[in-house]
Amino acid sequence: MGVQEPCSVLFSLFNLLAHRRGMSQIKERIPTDYPLKIYYIWFGYVGMASWVFSMIFHTRDFNITEKLDYFAAGASVLYGLYYTPIRIFRLDKRKPPVKATLLRLWTLLCVLMYVAHVSYLTIWSWDYTYNMAANVTVGVVQNILWSFFSVKRYQKLKKPWAAWPGMIVAWIILAMSLELLDFAPVRGLLDAHSLWHLGTVGPTIWWYK
């Protein structure tokens, strides 16, 4: 009854600690009345939850641990998409009033998408291909938005930090490509999937900056 995938567990822990450290920085450095702070904090909570369930799943692969890992990962990816337009288009602002309406509609849509996603996998079909396609699609959309945002901000401000979101997106895409390597585990421990987990630690730390 040992750990089935120790490297994946360890690298998931690194990601968990990266989110925890980032949240501590946000709570200490960002004023309480800053409207986006709550979204940053929830980004951390959802991220930590996803990596906790990743650790559990890679420790022991049971039906329930697999489902919890997939649902938590889906929530993390979808929350990233939820938060992206709020930050880019500043839907958190109360003026003009239409932004508040758009925020409520966007929140409702994301909740319904997540409920539909989980319901489909739970009630209709536990479909690995669909799950992967759904997560990749959501990830690609937010990556495109952040890349567009970075280009526009850099062109306007001419500051290196303005390009950071786009650079982080590029790093994440490179990390995701590790999944395509698909080599036999080295000494039964280190495989392509665990390297993907390791590859997301750096972007997470950078993102909170």
PDB file of C-alpha atoms in Angstrom:
ATOM      1  CA  MET A   1       0.000   0.000   0.000  1.00  0.00           C
ATOM      2  CA  GLY A   2       2.741   2.438  -0.955  1.00  0.00           C
ATOM      3  CA  VAL A   3       2.681   5.519  -3.187  1.00  0.00           C
ATOM      4  CA  GLN A   4       1.972   4.488  -6.777  1.00  0.00           C
ATOM      5  CA  GLU A   5       3.455   7.528  -8.532  1.00  0.00           C
ATOM      6  CA  PRO A   6       5.847   9.236  -6.115  1.00  0.00           C
ATOM      7  CA  CYS A   7       7.231  11.795  -8.596  1.00  0.00           C
ATOM      8  CA  SER A   8       3.755  12.950  -9.593  1.00  0.00           C
ATOM      9  CA  VAL A   9       2.831  13.245  -5.910  1.00  0.00           C
ATOM     10  CA  LEU A  10       5.991  15.207  -5.131  1.00  0.00           C
ATOM     11  CA  PHE A  11       5.600  17.587  -8.068  1.00  0.00           C
ATOM     12  CA  SER A  12       1.916  18.074  -7.235  1.00  0.00           C
ATOM     13  CA  LEU A  13       3.033  19.060  -3.743  1.00  0.00           C
ATOM     14  CA  PHE A  14       5.420  21.618  -5.266  1.00  0.00           C
ATOM     15  CA  ASN A  15       2.495  23.153  -7.163  1.00  0.00           C
ATOM     16  CA  LEU A  16       0.385  23.186  -4.005  1.00  0.00           C
ATOM     17  CA  LEU A  17       3.133  25.021  -2.116  1.00  0.00           C
ATOM     18  CA  ALA A  18       3.552  27.477  -5.004  1.00  0.00           C
ATOM     19  CA  HIS A  19      -0.132  28.396  -4.756  1.00  0.00           C
ATOM     20  CA  ARG A  20       0.047  28.635  -0.976  1.00  0.00           C
ATOM     21  CA  ARG A  21       3.061  30.946  -1.144  1.00  0.00           C
ATOM     22  CA  GLY A  22       1.392  33.045  -3.829  1.00  0.00           C
ATOM     23  CA  MET A  23      -1.773  33.438  -1.778  1.00  0.00           C
ATOM     24  CA  SER A  24       0.249  34.572   1.225  1.00  0.00           C
ATOM     25  CA  GLN A  25       1.876  37.254  -0.908  1.00  0.00           C
ATOM     26  CA  ILE A  26      -1.490  38.420  -2.208  1.00  0.00           C
ATOM     27  CA  LYS A  27      -2.995  38.660   1.261  1.00  0.00           C
ATOM     28  CA  GLU A  28       0.012  40.618   2.547  1.00  0.00           C
ATOM     29  CA  ARG A  29       0.657  42.969  -0.378  1.00  0.00           C
ATOM     30  CA  ILE A  30      -2.692  43.736  -1.997  1.00  0.00           C
ATOM     31  CA  PRO A  31      -5.106  46.097  -0.187  1.00  0.00           C
ATOM     32  CA  THR A  32      -8.351  44.551   1.013  1.00  0.00           C
ATOM     33  CA  ASP A  33     -10.460  47.028  -0.952  1.00  0.00           C
ATOM     34  CA  TYR A  34      -8.825  46.152  -4.294  1.00  0.00           C
ATOM     35  CA  PRO A  35     -11.749  44.599  -6.232  1.00  0.00           C
ATOM     36  CA  LEU A  36      -9.692  41.915  -7.991  1.00  0.00           C
ATOM     37  CA  LYS A  37      -8.148  40.588  -4.774  1.00  0.00           C
ATOM     38  CA  ILE A  38     -10.986  38.157  -4.111  1.00  0.00           C
ATOM     39  CA  TYR A  39     -10.539  36.641  -7.574  1.00  0.00           C
ATOM     40  CA  TYR A  40      -6.799  36.209  -6.981  1.00  0.00           C
ATOM     41  CA  ILE A  41      -7.482  34.495  -3.656  1.00  0.00           C
ATOM     42  CA  TRP A  42     -10.042  32.129  -5.159  1.00  0.00           C
ATOM     43  CA  PHE A  43      -7.567  31.334  -7.909  1.00  0.00           C
ATOM     44  CA  GLY A  44      -5.255  30.145  -5.155  1.00  0.00           C
ATOM     45  CA  TYR A  45      -7.915  28.133  -3.328  1.00  0.00           C
ATOM     46  CA  VAL A  46      -9.078  26.354  -6.480  1.00  0.00           C
ATOM     47  CA  GLY A  47      -5.477  25.722  -7.495  1.00  0.00           C
ATOM     48  CA  MET A  48      -4.561  24.250  -4.111  1.00  0.00           C
ATOM     49  CA  ALA A  49      -7.648  22.027  -4.120  1.00  0.00           C
ATOM     50  CA  SER A  50      -6.786  20.659  -7.555  1.00  0.00           C
ATOM     51  CA  TRP A  51      -3.257  19.770  -6.478  1.00  0.00           C
ATOM     52  CA  VAL A  52      -4.447  18.166  -3.231  1.00  0.00           C
ATOM     53  CA  PHE A  53      -6.690  15.829  -5.230  1.00  0.00           C
ATOM     54  CA  SER A  54      -3.869  15.256  -7.707  1.00  0.00           C
ATOM     55  CA  MET A  55      -1.647  14.108  -4.845  1.00  0.00           C
ATOM     56  CA  ILE A  56      -4.360  11.796  -3.540  1.00  0.00           C
ATOM     57  CA  PHE A  57      -5.006  10.278  -6.963  1.00  0.00           C
ATOM     58  CA  HIS A  58      -1.342   9.684  -7.749  1.00  0.00           C
ATOM     59  CA  THR A  59      -0.876   8.141  -4.317  1.00  0.00           C
ATOM     60  CA  ARG A  60      -3.623   5.561  -4.828  1.00  0.00           C
ATOM     61  CA  ASP A  61      -5.497   5.175  -8.108  1.00  0.00           C
ATOM     62  CA  PHE A  62      -9.088   4.294  -7.195  1.00  0.00           C
ATOM     63  CA  ASN A  63     -12.281   5.159  -9.042  1.00  0.00           C
ATOM     64  CA  ILE A  64     -13.217   7.868  -6.535  1.00  0.00           C
ATOM     65  CA  THR A  65      -9.738   9.414  -6.381  1.00  0.00           C
ATOM     66  CA  GLU A  66      -9.595   9.541 -10.177  1.00  0.00           C
ATOM     67  CA  LYS A  67     -12.954  11.289 -10.399  1.00  0.00           C
ATOM     68  CA  LEU A  68     -12.043  13.821  -7.715  1.00  0.00           C
ATOM     69  CA  ASP A  69      -8.747  14.553  -9.461  1.00  0.00           C
ATOM     70  CA  TYR A  70     -10.443  15.094 -12.825  1.00  0.00           C
ATOM     71  CA  PHE A  71     -13.256  17.224 -11.393  1.00  0.00           C
ATOM     72  CA  ALA A  72     -10.835  19.372  -9.407  1.00  0.00           C
ATOM     73  CA  ALA A  73      -8.541  19.812 -12.406  1.00  0.00           C
ATOM     74  CA  GLY A  74     -11.543  20.795 -14.514  1.00  0.00           C
ATOM     75  CA  ALA A  75     -12.594  23.340 -11.911  1.00  0.00           C
ATOM     76  CA  SER A  76      -9.095  24.809 -11.881  1.00  0.00           C
ATOM     77  CA  VAL A  77      -8.940  25.128 -15.662  1.00  0.00           C
ATOM     78  CA  LEU A  78     -12.448  26.586 -15.882  1.00  0.00           C
ATOM     79  CA  TYR A  79     -11.773  29.040 -13.071  1.00  0.00           C
ATOM     80  CA  GLY A  80      -8.782  30.240 -15.070  1.00  0.00           C
ATOM     81  CA  LEU A  81     -11.117  30.947 -17.977  1.00  0.00           C
ATOM     82  CA  TYR A  82     -13.662  32.562 -15.640  1.00  0.00           C
ATOM     83  CA  TYR A  83     -11.105  34.911 -14.142  1.00  0.00           C
ATOM     84  CA  THR A  84      -9.367  35.842 -17.420  1.00  0.00           C
ATOM     85  CA  PRO A  85     -11.998  38.160 -18.975  1.00  0.00           C
ATOM     86  CA  ILE A  86     -12.775  39.618 -15.556  1.00  0.00           C
ATOM     87  CA  ARG A  87      -9.167  40.789 -15.324  1.00  0.00           C
ATOM     88  CA  ILE A  88      -8.620  41.680 -18.973  1.00  0.00           C
ATOM     89  CA  PHE A  89     -11.882  43.582 -19.450  1.00  0.00           C
ATOM     90  CA  ARG A  90     -12.161  44.647 -15.783  1.00  0.00           C
ATOM     91  CA  LEU A  91     -15.657  43.264 -15.336  1.00  0.00           C
ATOM     92  CA  ASP A  92     -15.146  43.784 -11.594  1.00  0.00           C
ATOM     93  CA  LYS A  93     -15.651  47.524 -12.024  1.00  0.00           C
ATOM     94  CA  ARG A  94     -19.107  48.906 -11.237  1.00  0.00           C
ATOM     95  CA  LYS A  95     -19.084  51.474 -14.024  1.00  0.00           C
ATOM     96  CA  PRO A  96     -20.477  51.356 -16.576  1.00  0.00           C
ATOM     97  CA  PRO A  97     -23.395  49.373 -15.046  1.00  0.00           C
ATOM     98  CA  VAL A  98     -23.370  46.939 -17.966  1.00  0.00           C
ATOM     99  CA  LYS A  99     -20.172  45.424 -16.574  1.00  0.00           C
ATOM    100  CA  ALA A 100     -21.973  44.238 -13.443  1.00  0.00           C
ATOM    101  CA  THR A 101     -24.614  42.589 -15.619  1.00  0.00           C
ATOM    102  CA  LEU A 102     -21.973  40.956 -17.799  1.00  0.00           C
ATOM    103  CA  LEU A 103     -20.161  39.680 -14.699  1.00  0.00           C
ATOM    104  CA  ARG A 104     -23.324  38.048 -13.344  1.00  0.00           C
ATOM    105  CA  LEU A 105     -24.101  36.442 -16.691  1.00  0.00           C
ATOM    106  CA  TRP A 106     -20.504  35.258 -17.123  1.00  0.00           C
ATOM    107  CA  THR A 107     -20.484  33.797 -13.609  1.00  0.00           C
ATOM    108  CA  LEU A 108     -23.761  31.960 -14.242  1.00  0.00           C
ATOM    109  CA  LEU A 109     -22.506  30.628 -17.590  1.00  0.00           C
ATOM    110  CA  CYS A 110     -19.295  29.271 -16.050  1.00  0.00           C
ATOM    111  CA  VAL A 111     -21.181  27.607 -13.199  1.00  0.00           C
ATOM    112  CA  LEU A 112     -23.563  25.975 -15.680  1.00  0.00           C
ATOM    113  CA  MET A 113     -20.667  24.822 -17.870  1.00  0.00           C
ATOM    114  CA  TYR A 114     -18.986  23.171 -14.885  1.00  0.00           C
ATOM    115  CA  VAL A 115     -22.194  21.516 -13.712  1.00  0.00           C
ATOM    116  CA  ALA A 116     -22.834  20.239 -17.249  1.00  0.00           C
ATOM    117  CA  HIS A 117     -19.253  18.956 -17.510  1.00  0.00           C
ATOM    118  CA  VAL A 118     -19.382  17.035 -14.238  1.00  0.00           C
ATOM    119  CA  SER A 119     -22.899  15.775 -14.940  1.00  0.00           C
ATOM    120  CA  TYR A 120     -21.914  14.444 -18.351  1.00  0.00           C
ATOM    121  CA  LEU A 121     -18.910  12.564 -16.956  1.00  0.00           C
ATOM    122  CA  THR A 122     -20.857  11.251 -13.968  1.00  0.00           C
ATOM    123  CA  ILE A 123     -24.251  10.412 -15.421  1.00  0.00           C
ATOM    124  CA  TRP A 124     -23.752   9.919 -19.129  1.00  0.00           C
ATOM    125  CA  SER A 125     -20.211   8.695 -19.881  1.00  0.00           C
ATOM    126  CA  TRP A 126     -16.812   8.681 -18.207  1.00  0.00           C
ATOM    127  CA  ASP A 127     -15.149   9.779 -21.447  1.00  0.00           C
ATOM    128  CA  TYR A 128     -11.387  10.429 -21.270  1.00  0.00           C
ATOM    129  CA  THR A 129     -11.264  11.867 -24.784  1.00  0.00           C
ATOM    130  CA  TYR A 130     -14.066  14.327 -24.069  1.00  0.00           C
ATOM    131  CA  ASN A 131     -12.528  15.349 -20.749  1.00  0.00           C
ATOM    132  CA  MET A 132      -9.169  16.045 -22.359  1.00  0.00           C
ATOM    133  CA  ALA A 133     -10.750  17.929 -25.261  1.00  0.00           C
ATOM    134  CA  ALA A 134     -12.854  20.056 -22.910  1.00  0.00           C
ATOM    135  CA  ASN A 135      -9.877  21.024 -20.743  1.00  0.00           C
ATOM    136  CA  VAL A 136      -7.621  21.725 -23.707  1.00  0.00           C
ATOM    137  CA  THR A 137     -10.284  23.885 -25.380  1.00  0.00           C
ATOM    138  CA  VAL A 138     -10.860  25.939 -22.236  1.00  0.00           C
ATOM    139  CA  GLY A 139      -7.115  26.273 -21.725  1.00  0.00           C
ATOM    140  CA  VAL A 140      -6.480  27.371 -25.311  1.00  0.00           C
ATOM    141  CA  VAL A 141      -9.174  30.064 -25.128  1.00  0.00           C
ATOM    142  CA  GLN A 142      -7.704  31.635 -22.006  1.00  0.00           C
ATOM    143  CA  ASN A 143      -4.170  31.340 -23.385  1.00  0.00           C
ATOM    144  CA  ILE A 144      -5.218  33.249 -26.497  1.00  0.00           C
ATOM    145  CA  LEU A 145      -6.859  35.944 -24.373  1.00  0.00           C
ATOM    146  CA  TRP A 146      -3.777  36.358 -22.166  1.00  0.00           C
ATOM    147  CA  SER A 147      -1.448  36.434 -25.177  1.00  0.00           C
ATOM    148  CA  PHE A 148      -3.565  39.132 -26.836  1.00  0.00           C
ATOM    149  CA  PHE A 149      -3.661  41.077 -23.566  1.00  0.00           C
ATOM    150  CA  SER A 150       0.117  40.856 -23.143  1.00  0.00           C
ATOM    151  CA  VAL A 151       0.842  42.083 -26.672  1.00  0.00           C
ATOM    152  CA  LYS A 152      -1.481  45.064 -26.284  1.00  0.00           C
ATOM    153  CA  ARG A 153      -0.137  45.966 -22.831  1.00  0.00           C
ATOM    154  CA  TYR A 154       3.470  45.706 -23.941  1.00  0.00           C
ATOM    155  CA  GLN A 155       2.832  47.843 -27.015  1.00  0.00           C
ATOM    156  CA  LYS A 156       1.240  50.474 -24.792  1.00  0.00           C
ATOM    157  CA  LEU A 157       3.575  50.454 -21.788  1.00  0.00           C
ATOM    158  CA  LYS A 158       6.876  49.200 -23.263  1.00  0.00           C
ATOM    159  CA  LYS A 159       7.630  47.513 -19.924  1.00  0.00           C
ATOM    160  CA  PRO A 160       9.006  43.957 -19.747  1.00  0.00           C
ATOM    161  CA  TRP A 161       6.556  42.945 -17.008  1.00  0.00           C
ATOM    162  CA  ALA A 162       3.639  43.789 -19.319  1.00  0.00           C
ATOM    163  CA  ALA A 163       4.628  40.775 -21.444  1.00  0.00           C
ATOM    164  CA  TRP A 164       4.771  38.360 -18.496  1.00  0.00           C
ATOM    165  CA  PRO A 165       1.302  36.793 -18.964  1.00  0.00           C
ATOM    166  CA  GLY A 166       2.132  35.892 -22.559  1.00  0.00           C
ATOM    167  CA  MET A 167       5.508  34.479 -21.542  1.00  0.00           C
ATOM    168  CA  ILE A 168       3.885  32.411 -18.800  1.00  0.00           C
ATOM    169  CA  VAL A 169       1.374  31.086 -21.339  1.00  0.00           C
ATOM    170  CA  ALA A 170       4.260  30.055 -23.621  1.00  0.00           C
ATOM    171  CA  TRP A 171       5.939  28.250 -20.693  1.00  0.00           C
ATOM    172  CA  ILE A 172       2.723  26.376 -19.865  1.00  0.00           C
ATOM    173  CA  ILE A 173       2.301  25.318 -23.493  1.00  0.00           C
ATOM    174  CA  LEU A 174       5.846  23.962 -23.508  1.00  0.00           C
ATOM    175  CA  ALA A 175       5.170  22.139 -20.249  1.00  0.00           C
ATOM    176  CA  MET A 176       2.002  20.607 -21.708  1.00  0.00           C
ATOM    177  CA  SER A 177       4.013  19.295 -24.632  1.00  0.00           C
ATOM    178  CA  LEU A 178       5.842  17.052 -22.166  1.00  0.00           C
ATOM    179  CA  GLU A 179       2.680  14.934 -22.083  1.00  0.00           C
ATOM    180  CA  LEU A 180       3.325  14.076 -25.725  1.00  0.00           C
ATOM    181  CA  LEU A 181       6.689  12.460 -24.946  1.00  0.00           C
ATOM    182  CA  ASP A 182       5.014   9.422 -23.393  1.00  0.00           C
ATOM    183  CA  PHE A 183       8.111   7.432 -22.498  1.00  0.00           C
ATOM    184  CA  ALA A 184       8.343   4.457 -20.171  1.00  0.00           C
ATOM    185  CA  PRO A 185       8.788   5.504 -16.518  1.00  0.00           C
ATOM    186  CA  VAL A 186      12.438   5.868 -15.521  1.00  0.00           C
ATOM    187  CA  ARG A 187      13.034   3.311 -12.755  1.00  0.00           C
ATOM    188  CA  GLY A 188       9.265   3.151 -12.427  1.00  0.00           C
ATOM    189  CA  LEU A 189       9.172   6.677 -11.011  1.00  0.00           C
ATOM    190  CA  LEU A 190       9.619   9.504 -13.525  1.00  0.00           C
ATOM    191  CA  ASP A 191       7.374   9.686 -16.582  1.00  0.00           C
ATOM    192  CA  ALA A 192       6.063  12.318 -18.995  1.00  0.00           C
ATOM    193  CA  HIS A 193       2.993  13.058 -16.897  1.00  0.00           C
ATOM    194  CA  SER A 194       5.031  13.743 -13.772  1.00  0.00           C
ATOM    195  CA  LEU A 195       7.303  16.056 -15.790  1.00  0.00           C
ATOM    196  CA  TRP A 196       4.206  17.979 -16.867  1.00  0.00           C
ATOM    197  CA  HIS A 197       3.400  18.505 -13.189  1.00  0.00           C
ATOM    198  CA  LEU A 198       6.963  19.662 -12.558  1.00  0.00           C
ATOM    199  CA  GLY A 199       6.787  22.017 -15.539  1.00  0.00           C
ATOM    200  CA  THR A 200       3.831  23.930 -14.083  1.00  0.00           C
ATOM    201  CA  VAL A 201       5.574  24.880 -10.825  1.00  0.00           C
ATOM    202  CA  GLY A 202       7.628  27.714 -12.317  1.00  0.00           C
ATOM    203  CA  PRO A 203       4.739  29.404 -14.163  1.00  0.00           C
ATOM    204  CA  THR A 204       2.625  29.250 -11.005  1.00  0.00           C
ATOM    205  CA  ILE A 205       5.273  31.021  -8.953  1.00  0.00           C
ATOM    206  CA  TRP A 206       5.765  33.581 -11.716  1.00  0.00           C
ATOM    207  CA  TRP A 207       2.024  34.148 -12.134  1.00  0.00           C
ATOM    208  CA  TYR A 208       1.604  35.371  -8.572  1.00  0.00           C
ATOM    209  CA  LYS A 209       4.253  38.027  -9.151  1.00  0.00           C
TER     210      LYS A 209
END
